[in-house]
PDB file of C-alpha atoms (C1' of nucleotides) in Angstrom:
ATOM      1  CA  MET A   1     -20.110  22.300  -2.062  1.00 51.00           C
ATOM      2  CA  SER A   2     -16.813  20.778  -3.591  1.00 53.00           C
ATOM      3  CA  ASN A   3     -18.738  18.071  -4.500  1.00 62.00           C
ATOM      4  CA  ASN A   4     -19.863  19.725  -7.479  1.00 67.00           C
ATOM      5  CA  ARG A   5     -16.187  20.356  -8.988  1.00 66.00           C
ATOM      6  CA  ILE A   6     -15.935  16.409  -8.962  1.00 66.00           C
ATOM      7  CA  LYS A   7     -19.426  15.953 -10.392  1.00 69.00           C
ATOM      8  CA  ASP A   8     -17.923  18.275 -12.814  1.00 91.00           C
ATOM      9  CA  LEU A   9     -14.693  16.217 -13.144  1.00 94.00           C
ATOM     10  CA  ASN A  10     -16.605  13.252 -13.800  1.00 96.00           C
ATOM     11  CA  GLU A  11     -18.995  14.573 -16.283  1.00 97.00           C
ATOM     12  CA  PHE A  12     -15.548  15.906 -18.385  1.00 98.00           C
ATOM     13  CA  ALA A  13     -14.230  12.117 -18.069  1.00 98.00           C
ATOM     14  CA  ASP A  14     -17.616  10.663 -19.644  1.00 98.00           C
ATOM     15  CA  VAL A  15     -17.548  13.018 -22.517  1.00 98.00           C
ATOM     16  CA  PHE A  16     -14.086  12.446 -23.291  1.00 98.00           C
ATOM     17  CA  LYS A  17     -14.717   8.511 -23.211  1.00 98.00           C
ATOM     18  CA  ALA A  18     -17.418   8.918 -25.507  1.00 98.00           C
ATOM     19  CA  LEU A  19     -14.956  10.686 -27.911  1.00 98.00           C
ATOM     20  CA  SER A  20     -12.241   7.999 -27.149  1.00 98.00           C
ATOM     21  CA  ASN A  21     -13.871   5.363 -29.357  1.00 98.00           C
ATOM     22  CA  PRO A  22     -13.024   6.230 -33.098  1.00 97.00           C
ATOM     23  CA  HIS A  23     -16.440   5.462 -34.591  1.00 97.00           C
ATOM     24  CA  ARG A  24     -18.130   7.795 -31.702  1.00 97.00           C
ATOM     25  CA  LEU A  25     -15.151  10.529 -32.520  1.00 97.00           C
ATOM     26  CA  GLN A  26     -16.127   9.824 -36.373  1.00 95.00           C
ATOM     27  CA  ILE A  27     -20.200  10.057 -35.596  1.00 95.00           C
ATOM     28  CA  PHE A  28     -19.302  13.456 -33.845  1.00 95.00           C
ATOM     29  CA  LEU A  29     -17.105  14.926 -36.463  1.00 94.00           C
ATOM     30  CA  ARG A  30     -19.681  13.924 -39.073  1.00 90.00           C
ATOM     31  CA  LEU A  31     -22.480  15.557 -37.031  1.00 90.00           C
ATOM     32  CA  VAL A  32     -20.911  18.566 -35.798  1.00 88.00           C
ATOM     33  CA  SER A  33     -20.739  20.794 -38.712  1.00 76.00           C
ATOM     34  CA  CYS A  34     -24.153  21.369 -38.149  1.00 57.00           C
ATOM     35  CA  CYS A  35     -23.172  23.767 -34.763  1.00 43.00           C
ATOM     36  CA  LYS A  36     -22.482  27.311 -36.740  1.00 42.00           C
ATOM     37  CA  PRO A  37     -24.527  29.557 -35.385  1.00 38.00           C
ATOM     38  CA  GLY A  38     -28.117  29.972 -37.331  1.00 36.00           C
ATOM     39  CA  THR A  39     -28.591  25.995 -37.141  1.00 41.00           C
ATOM     40  CA  VAL A  40     -28.156  25.433 -33.449  1.00 37.00           C
ATOM     41  CA  SER A  41     -31.391  24.082 -33.108  1.00 37.00           C
ATOM     42  CA  TYR A  42     -32.652  23.368 -36.854  1.00 38.00           C
ATOM     43  CA  VAL A  43     -32.388  20.253 -37.825  1.00 38.00           C
ATOM     44  CA  ASP A  44     -32.326  19.274 -41.725  1.00 42.00           C
ATOM     45  CA  ALA A  45     -30.479  16.836 -43.785  1.00 43.00           C
ATOM     46  CA  GLU A  46     -26.911  18.537 -43.757  1.00 45.00           C
ATOM     47  CA  SER A  47     -26.760  19.165 -40.061  1.00 47.00           C
ATOM     48  CA  SER A  48     -28.141  15.737 -38.908  1.00 55.00           C
ATOM     49  CA  ALA A  49     -28.127  11.998 -40.202  1.00 65.00           C
ATOM     50  CA  TYR A  50     -29.849   9.190 -39.449  1.00 74.00           C
ATOM     51  CA  VAL A  51     -28.633   6.043 -37.319  1.00 75.00           C
ATOM     52  CA  GLY A  52     -28.580   3.571 -40.440  1.00 77.00           C
ATOM     53  CA  GLU A  53     -26.456   6.302 -42.896  1.00 78.00           C
ATOM     54  CA  LEU A  54     -24.147   6.901 -40.135  1.00 82.00           C
ATOM     55  CA  GLY A  55     -23.314   2.804 -39.834  1.00 81.00           C
ATOM     56  CA  GLU A  56     -23.068   2.643 -43.610  1.00 81.00           C
ATOM     57  CA  GLU A  57     -20.480   5.050 -43.393  1.00 85.00           C
ATOM     58  CA  LEU A  58     -18.446   3.318 -40.462  1.00 90.00           C
ATOM     59  CA  GLY A  59     -18.609  -0.208 -41.477  1.00 91.00           C
ATOM     60  CA  VAL A  60     -21.007  -1.375 -38.689  1.00 94.00           C
ATOM     61  CA  VAL A  61     -23.927  -2.938 -37.914  1.00 94.00           C
ATOM     62  CA  LYS A  62     -26.776  -0.976 -36.782  1.00 93.00           C
ATOM     63  CA  SER A  63     -27.364  -2.588 -33.132  1.00 94.00           C
ATOM     64  CA  THR A  64     -23.577  -1.176 -32.518  1.00 96.00           C
ATOM     65  CA  VAL A  65     -24.456   2.395 -33.855  1.00 95.00           C
ATOM     66  CA  SER A  66     -27.590   2.390 -31.953  1.00 95.00           C
ATOM     67  CA  HIS A  67     -25.052   1.716 -29.027  1.00 97.00           C
ATOM     68  CA  HIS A  68     -22.760   4.826 -30.002  1.00 97.00           C
ATOM     69  CA  ILE A  69     -25.581   6.486 -30.233  1.00 96.00           C
ATOM     70  CA  LYS A  70     -26.892   6.155 -27.164  1.00 97.00           C
ATOM     71  CA  GLU A  71     -23.732   6.507 -25.399  1.00 98.00           C
ATOM     72  CA  LEU A  72     -23.141  10.097 -27.012  1.00 97.00           C
ATOM     73  CA  LYS A  73     -26.524  10.792 -26.274  1.00 97.00           C
ATOM     74  CA  ARG A  74     -26.212   9.842 -22.762  1.00 97.00           C
ATOM     75  CA  VAL A  75     -23.396  11.910 -21.833  1.00 97.00           C
ATOM     76  CA  GLY A  76     -24.989  14.926 -23.627  1.00 96.00           C
ATOM     77  CA  ILE A  77     -23.325  15.298 -26.424  1.00 96.00           C
ATOM     78  CA  ILE A  78     -25.737  14.551 -29.659  1.00 94.00           C
ATOM     79  CA  ARG A  79     -29.751  14.692 -29.477  1.00 93.00           C
ATOM     80  CA  THR A  80     -31.915  12.882 -31.401  1.00 92.00           C
ATOM     81  CA  GLU A  81     -35.237  12.804 -32.505  1.00 91.00           C
ATOM     82  CA  ARG A  82     -37.799  10.688 -34.625  1.00 90.00           C
ATOM     83  CA  GLN A  83     -38.695  11.768 -37.841  1.00 89.00           C
ATOM     84  CA  GLY A  84     -40.826   9.071 -39.042  1.00 89.00           C
ATOM     85  CA  GLN A  85     -39.106   5.535 -39.371  1.00 88.00           C
ATOM     86  CA  ARG A  86     -36.042   7.115 -39.088  1.00 89.00           C
ATOM     87  CA  ILE A  87     -33.955   8.716 -35.871  1.00 91.00           C
ATOM     88  CA  ALA A  88     -32.018  12.169 -36.601  1.00 89.00           C
ATOM     89  CA  CYS A  89     -29.183  12.899 -34.446  1.00 89.00           C
ATOM     90  CA  TRP A  90     -27.053  15.951 -34.369  1.00 91.00           C
ATOM     91  CA  VAL A  91     -24.579  17.160 -31.678  1.00 93.00           C
ATOM     92  CA  ASP A  92     -25.655  19.870 -28.997  1.00 93.00           C
ATOM     93  CA  PRO A  93     -23.978  23.070 -29.835  1.00 91.00           C
ATOM     94  CA  GLU A  94     -23.827  23.566 -25.803  1.00 92.00           C
ATOM     95  CA  ILE A  95     -21.529  20.635 -25.282  1.00 94.00           C
ATOM     96  CA  VAL A  96     -18.905  22.246 -28.243  1.00 94.00           C
ATOM     97  CA  GLU A  97     -19.074  25.253 -26.484  1.00 94.00           C
ATOM     98  CA  ALA A  98     -18.751  23.665 -22.749  1.00 95.00           C
ATOM     99  CA  LEU A  99     -15.784  22.153 -24.559  1.00 96.00           C
ATOM    100  CA  LYS A 100     -13.992  24.951 -26.098  1.00 95.00           C
ATOM    101  CA  ASP A 101     -14.103  26.596 -22.500  1.00 94.00           C
ATOM    102  CA  PHE A 102     -12.604  23.229 -20.914  1.00 95.00           C
ATOM    103  CA  PHE A 103      -9.110  24.209 -22.686  1.00 95.00           C
ATOM    104  CA  THR A 104      -9.511  28.090 -22.755  1.00 90.00           C
ATOM    105  CA  ARG A 105      -8.117  28.638 -19.295  1.00 72.00           C
TER     106      ARG A 105
ATOM    107  CA  MET B   1      -3.518  10.659 -48.570  1.00 51.00           C
ATOM    108  CA  SER B   2      -6.926  10.773 -46.986  1.00 52.00           C
ATOM    109  CA  ASN B   3      -4.815   8.240 -44.431  1.00 61.00           C
ATOM    110  CA  ASN B   4      -4.048  11.607 -42.579  1.00 68.00           C
ATOM    111  CA  ARG B   5      -7.413  12.190 -41.929  1.00 66.00           C
ATOM    112  CA  ILE B   6      -7.314   8.616 -39.878  1.00 65.00           C
ATOM    113  CA  LYS B   7      -4.108   9.102 -38.345  1.00 69.00           C
ATOM    114  CA  ASP B   8      -5.460  12.354 -36.915  1.00 92.00           C
ATOM    115  CA  LEU B   9      -8.772  10.968 -35.686  1.00 95.00           C
ATOM    116  CA  ASN B  10      -7.406   8.122 -34.023  1.00 96.00           C
ATOM    117  CA  GLU B  11      -4.767  10.334 -32.493  1.00 97.00           C
ATOM    118  CA  PHE B  12      -7.463  12.271 -31.049  1.00 98.00           C
ATOM    119  CA  ALA B  13      -9.398   9.377 -29.825  1.00 98.00           C
ATOM    120  CA  ASP B  14      -6.140   8.244 -28.035  1.00 98.00           C
ATOM    121  CA  VAL B  15      -6.107  12.010 -26.324  1.00 98.00           C
ATOM    122  CA  PHE B  16      -9.540  11.609 -25.495  1.00 98.00           C
ATOM    123  CA  LYS B  17      -9.046   8.099 -23.930  1.00 98.00           C
ATOM    124  CA  ALA B  18      -6.300   9.808 -21.908  1.00 98.00           C
ATOM    125  CA  LEU B  19      -8.675  12.387 -20.442  1.00 98.00           C
ATOM    126  CA  SER B  20     -11.247   9.637 -19.875  1.00 98.00           C
ATOM    127  CA  ASN B  21      -9.828   8.496 -16.502  1.00 98.00           C
ATOM    128  CA  PRO B  22     -11.252  10.426 -13.732  1.00 97.00           C
ATOM    129  CA  HIS B  23      -7.566  10.051 -12.290  1.00 97.00           C
ATOM    130  CA  ARG B  24      -5.673  11.087 -15.690  1.00 97.00           C
ATOM    131  CA  LEU B  25      -7.901  14.105 -15.739  1.00 97.00           C
ATOM    132  CA  GLN B  26      -7.115  15.096 -12.378  1.00 95.00           C
ATOM    133  CA  ILE B  27      -3.562  15.093 -13.106  1.00 95.00           C
ATOM    134  CA  PHE B  28      -4.406  17.206 -16.279  1.00 95.00           C
ATOM    135  CA  LEU B  29      -6.210  19.907 -14.538  1.00 94.00           C
ATOM    136  CA  ARG B  30      -3.282  19.873 -11.626  1.00 90.00           C
ATOM    137  CA  LEU B  31      -0.767  20.573 -14.405  1.00 90.00           C
ATOM    138  CA  VAL B  32      -2.591  22.500 -16.757  1.00 88.00           C
ATOM    139  CA  SER B  33      -2.405  25.874 -14.564  1.00 76.00           C
ATOM    140  CA  CYS B  34       1.081  26.149 -16.148  1.00 57.00           C
ATOM    141  CA  CYS B  35       0.047  26.692 -19.484  1.00 44.00           C
ATOM    142  CA  LYS B  36      -0.058  30.636 -19.558  1.00 42.00           C
ATOM    143  CA  PRO B  37       2.011  32.525 -22.182  1.00 38.00           C
ATOM    144  CA  GLY B  38       5.280  32.807 -20.380  1.00 36.00           C
ATOM    145  CA  THR B  39       5.522  29.899 -18.643  1.00 41.00           C
ATOM    146  CA  VAL B  40       5.630  27.774 -21.880  1.00 37.00           C
ATOM    147  CA  SER B  41       8.321  25.694 -21.872  1.00 37.00           C
ATOM    148  CA  TYR B  42       9.493  26.847 -17.646  1.00 37.00           C
ATOM    149  CA  VAL B  43       9.037  24.268 -15.306  1.00 38.00           C
ATOM    150  CA  ASP B  44       9.119  25.436 -11.577  1.00 43.00           C
ATOM    151  CA  ALA B  45       7.035  24.440  -8.370  1.00 43.00           C
ATOM    152  CA  GLU B  46       4.458  25.899  -9.234  1.00 46.00           C
ATOM    153  CA  SER B  47       3.561  24.591 -13.039  1.00 47.00           C
ATOM    154  CA  SER B  48       4.931  21.258 -12.424  1.00 56.00           C
ATOM    155  CA  ALA B  49       4.416  18.516 -10.125  1.00 66.00           C
ATOM    156  CA  TYR B  50       6.128  15.283  -9.033  1.00 75.00           C
ATOM    157  CA  VAL B  51       4.722  11.834  -9.171  1.00 75.00           C
ATOM    158  CA  GLY B  52       4.635  11.307  -5.606  1.00 77.00           C
ATOM    159  CA  GLU B  53       3.192  14.037  -5.040  1.00 79.00           C
ATOM    160  CA  LEU B  54       0.006  13.653  -7.634  1.00 82.00           C
ATOM    161  CA  GLY B  55      -0.706  10.025  -5.949  1.00 82.00           C
ATOM    162  CA  GLU B  56      -1.360  11.761  -2.548  1.00 82.00           C
ATOM    163  CA  GLU B  57      -3.439  13.932  -4.217  1.00 86.00           C
ATOM    164  CA  LEU B  58      -5.264  11.004  -6.081  1.00 91.00           C
ATOM    165  CA  GLY B  59      -5.080   8.722  -3.081  1.00 92.00           C
ATOM    166  CA  VAL B  60      -3.479   5.749  -5.566  1.00 94.00           C
ATOM    167  CA  VAL B  61      -0.424   3.686  -5.226  1.00 94.00           C
ATOM    168  CA  LYS B  62       2.342   5.237  -6.806  1.00 93.00           C
ATOM    169  CA  SER B  63       2.656   2.608  -9.415  1.00 95.00           C
ATOM    170  CA  THR B  64      -0.735   3.634 -10.810  1.00 96.00           C
ATOM    171  CA  VAL B  65       0.078   7.163 -10.928  1.00 95.00           C
ATOM    172  CA  SER B  66       3.500   6.240 -12.620  1.00 96.00           C
ATOM    173  CA  HIS B  67       1.264   3.862 -15.069  1.00 97.00           C
ATOM    174  CA  HIS B  68      -1.364   7.142 -16.073  1.00 97.00           C
ATOM    175  CA  ILE B  69       1.568   9.521 -15.894  1.00 97.00           C
ATOM    176  CA  LYS B  70       3.151   7.293 -19.179  1.00 97.00           C
ATOM    177  CA  GLU B  71      -0.367   7.022 -20.506  1.00 98.00           C
ATOM    178  CA  LEU B  72      -0.552  10.802 -20.604  1.00 97.00           C
ATOM    179  CA  LYS B  73       3.077  11.087 -22.036  1.00 97.00           C
ATOM    180  CA  ARG B  74       2.636   8.401 -24.649  1.00 97.00           C
ATOM    181  CA  VAL B  75      -0.079  10.509 -26.403  1.00 97.00           C
ATOM    182  CA  GLY B  76       1.503  13.955 -25.619  1.00 97.00           C
ATOM    183  CA  ILE B  77      -0.495  15.538 -23.185  1.00 96.00           C
ATOM    184  CA  ILE B  78       2.276  15.782 -20.560  1.00 95.00           C
ATOM    185  CA  ARG B  79       6.126  16.236 -20.732  1.00 94.00           C
ATOM    186  CA  THR B  80       8.398  15.007 -17.727  1.00 92.00           C
ATOM    187  CA  GLU B  81      11.989  15.726 -16.720  1.00 91.00           C
ATOM    188  CA  ARG B  82      13.860  14.204 -14.169  1.00 91.00           C
ATOM    189  CA  GLN B  83      15.136  16.575 -11.400  1.00 89.00           C
ATOM    190  CA  GLY B  84      17.574  14.685  -9.098  1.00 90.00           C
ATOM    191  CA  GLN B  85      15.167  11.792  -7.619  1.00 89.00           C
ATOM    192  CA  ARG B  86      12.213  13.013  -8.496  1.00 89.00           C
ATOM    193  CA  ILE B  87      10.301  13.245 -12.158  1.00 91.00           C
ATOM    194  CA  ALA B  88       8.590  16.589 -12.981  1.00 89.00           C
ATOM    195  CA  CYS B  89       5.607  17.141 -15.062  1.00 90.00           C
ATOM    196  CA  TRP B  90       3.771  19.587 -16.887  1.00 92.00           C
ATOM    197  CA  VAL B  91       1.082  19.635 -20.024  1.00 94.00           C
ATOM    198  CA  ASP B  92       2.461  20.335 -23.237  1.00 93.00           C
ATOM    199  CA  PRO B  93       0.696  23.546 -24.093  1.00 91.00           C
ATOM    200  CA  GLU B  94       0.548  22.679 -27.785  1.00 93.00           C
ATOM    201  CA  ILE B  95      -1.877  19.895 -27.173  1.00 94.00           C
ATOM    202  CA  VAL B  96      -4.098  22.602 -25.341  1.00 94.00           C
ATOM    203  CA  GLU B  97      -4.008  24.375 -28.637  1.00 94.00           C
ATOM    204  CA  ALA B  98      -4.916  21.744 -30.916  1.00 95.00           C
ATOM    205  CA  LEU B  99      -7.597  20.337 -28.694  1.00 96.00           C
ATOM    206  CA  LYS B 100      -9.076  23.863 -28.074  1.00 95.00           C
ATOM    207  CA  ASP B 101      -8.886  24.379 -32.339  1.00 94.00           C
ATOM    208  CA  PHE B 102     -10.588  20.917 -32.616  1.00 95.00           C
ATOM    209  CA  PHE B 103     -13.746  22.379 -31.069  1.00 95.00           C
ATOM    210  CA  THR B 104     -13.591  25.455 -32.567  1.00 90.00           C
ATOM    211  CA  ARG B 105     -15.028  25.305 -36.495  1.00 72.00           C
TER     212      ARG B 105
ATOM    213  C1'  DT C   1     -53.945  -5.451 -41.881  1.00 65.60           C
ATOM    214  C1'  DC C   2     -49.619  -7.529 -44.038  1.00 65.60           C
ATOM    215  C1'  DT C   3     -45.235  -6.048 -45.456  1.00 65.60           C
ATOM    216  C1'  DA C   4     -40.797  -3.625 -45.675  1.00 65.60           C
ATOM    217  C1'  DT C   5     -38.071  -0.391 -43.593  1.00 65.60           C
ATOM    218  C1'  DT C   6     -35.421   1.445 -39.394  1.00 65.60           C
ATOM    219  C1'  DG C   7     -34.007   1.320 -34.959  1.00 65.60           C
ATOM    220  C1'  DT C   8     -33.818  -0.840 -29.866  1.00 65.60           C
ATOM    221  C1'  DT C   9     -32.455  -4.152 -26.983  1.00 65.60           C
ATOM    222  C1'  DC C  10     -30.570  -8.448 -25.118  1.00 65.60           C
ATOM    223  C1'  DG C  11     -27.035 -11.903 -24.601  1.00 65.60           C
ATOM    224  C1'  DA C  12     -22.580 -13.733 -25.694  1.00 65.60           C
ATOM    225  C1'  DC C  13     -17.969 -13.389 -26.220  1.00 65.60           C
ATOM    226  C1'  DA C  14     -13.398 -11.263 -26.785  1.00 65.60           C
ATOM    227  C1'  DT C  15     -10.768  -7.558 -25.660  1.00 65.60           C
ATOM    228  C1'  DA C  16      -8.472  -3.399 -23.315  1.00 65.60           C
ATOM    229  C1'  DT C  17      -8.749  -0.900 -18.198  1.00 65.60           C
ATOM    230  C1'  DT C  18      -7.684   0.086 -13.889  1.00 65.60           C
ATOM    231  C1'  DT C  19      -5.581  -0.715  -9.698  1.00 65.60           C
ATOM    232  C1'  DC C  20      -2.731  -3.274  -6.414  1.00 65.60           C
ATOM    233  C1'  DG C  21       1.880  -4.991  -4.416  1.00 65.60           C
ATOM    234  C1'  DA C  22       6.507  -7.272  -5.227  1.00 65.60           C
ATOM    235  C1'  DA C  23      10.345  -6.601  -6.931  1.00 65.60           C
ATOM    236  C1'  DC C  24      13.549  -3.764  -9.365  1.00 65.60           C
ATOM    237  C1'  DT C  25      16.449   0.810 -10.678  1.00 65.60           C
ATOM    238  C1'  DA C  26      18.227   5.345 -10.243  1.00 65.60           C
ATOM    239  C1'  DT C  27      20.033   9.270  -7.516  1.00 65.60           C
ATOM    240  C1'  DA C  28      21.073  11.860  -3.701  1.00 65.60           C
ATOM    241  C1'  DG C  29      23.647  12.116   0.405  1.00 65.60           C
ATOM    242  C1'  DG C  30      26.311  10.278   4.285  1.00 65.60           C
TER     243       DG C  30
ATOM    244  C1'  DC D   1      29.669   1.371   0.005  1.00 65.60           C
ATOM    245  C1'  DC D   2      25.242   2.095   2.363  1.00 65.60           C
ATOM    246  C1'  DT D   3      20.613   3.400   2.852  1.00 65.60           C
ATOM    247  C1'  DA D   4      16.868   6.544   2.219  1.00 65.60           C
ATOM    248  C1'  DT D   5      13.532   8.269  -1.139  1.00 65.60           C
ATOM    249  C1'  DA D   6      11.303   8.347  -5.826  1.00 65.60           C
ATOM    250  C1'  DG D   7       9.545   6.053  -9.413  1.00 65.60           C
ATOM    251  C1'  DT D   8       8.934   1.941 -12.850  1.00 65.60           C
ATOM    252  C1'  DT D   9       7.868  -3.055 -14.725  1.00 65.60           C
ATOM    253  C1'  DC D  10       5.339  -6.641 -13.973  1.00 65.60           C
ATOM    254  C1'  DG D  11       2.173 -10.002 -12.982  1.00 65.60           C
ATOM    255  C1'  DA D  12      -2.223 -10.884 -11.163  1.00 65.60           C
ATOM    256  C1'  DA D  13      -6.989 -10.076 -10.596  1.00 65.60           C
ATOM    257  C1'  DA D  14     -11.520  -7.087 -11.100  1.00 65.60           C
ATOM    258  C1'  DT D  15     -14.616  -4.807 -14.394  1.00 65.60           C
ATOM    259  C1'  DA D  16     -15.727  -2.183 -18.434  1.00 65.60           C
ATOM    260  C1'  DT D  17     -16.266  -1.401 -23.275  1.00 65.60           C
ATOM    261  C1'  DG D  18     -16.853  -2.786 -28.245  1.00 65.60           C
ATOM    262  C1'  DT D  19     -19.033  -5.636 -31.478  1.00 65.60           C
ATOM    263  C1'  DC D  20     -21.913  -9.193 -33.331  1.00 65.60           C
ATOM    264  C1'  DG D  21     -26.149 -11.572 -34.587  1.00 65.60           C
ATOM    265  C1'  DA D  22     -31.187 -12.663 -32.847  1.00 65.60           C
ATOM    266  C1'  DA D  23     -35.411 -11.014 -31.424  1.00 65.60           C
ATOM    267  C1'  DC D  24     -38.359  -7.327 -30.991  1.00 65.60           C
ATOM    268  C1'  DA D  25     -40.738  -2.625 -31.273  1.00 65.60           C
ATOM    269  C1'  DA D  26     -42.132   1.411 -33.905  1.00 65.60           C
ATOM    270  C1'  DT D  27     -43.759   3.448 -38.416  1.00 65.60           C
ATOM    271  C1'  DA D  28     -45.074   4.220 -43.593  1.00 65.60           C
ATOM    272  C1'  DG D  29     -47.424   2.829 -47.203  1.00 65.60           C
ATOM    273  C1'  DA D  30     -49.878  -0.846 -50.157  1.00 65.60           C
TER     274       DA D  30
END
DNA sequence: TCTATTGTTCGACATATTTCGAACTATAGG
DNA sequence: CCTATAGTTCGAAATATGTCGAACAATAGA
């Protein structure tokens, strides 16, 4: 099925769209530091951030941050987990690998 | 100047935006095969394509292809050169390197 | 249970994007 | 000089995106 190719194409297009907004790209860069080998699935203060923090850093209101987080999550760039009152966010290391591979060939 | 960071950020955001449209991403993938070492700045039938060809492959009218090509060019993803009546297009190998580096760290 | 904190959802609005077709420009070849 | 081919520019229309503020939901702690 060459349908797979189209699916892949559109999925990558979606990922790039998610990264095409400066605020979302900033969120990505802020979070991506956790993707060193060894911290892969471990979430702590340095490898993740809370929605509120991200909003302050970006200078946008929380509803907008929430919207961006949702989009980044939808396309598989970040993962989230509730920790008490707050939601921790981190980049999925697999997507970074996939993107690296995408440009390596 | 940490202004550089913002400039970089917005430039990368622009590149991702250019790749976020499925038609433009298809053009990129169609052209990127030329980025093997050795064909770096050489434009020939296999490493480039003409605007008209790309349009047929995508199923969009030429004015739309022209628009997409212009955008891909604006952000530095592709380069073009007139060859007689036609315009040859190819991916700038440097941007592929930059993108690879972007996801490697 | 009441309150403060944190985040989500929703509606509204302004702006940007994608695409088309028509008109225009550039080049090659009689 | 005329004509065909290839591409660009422009204007219009439909759709998508980014952002805010208000209202709502979940959690922790007194």
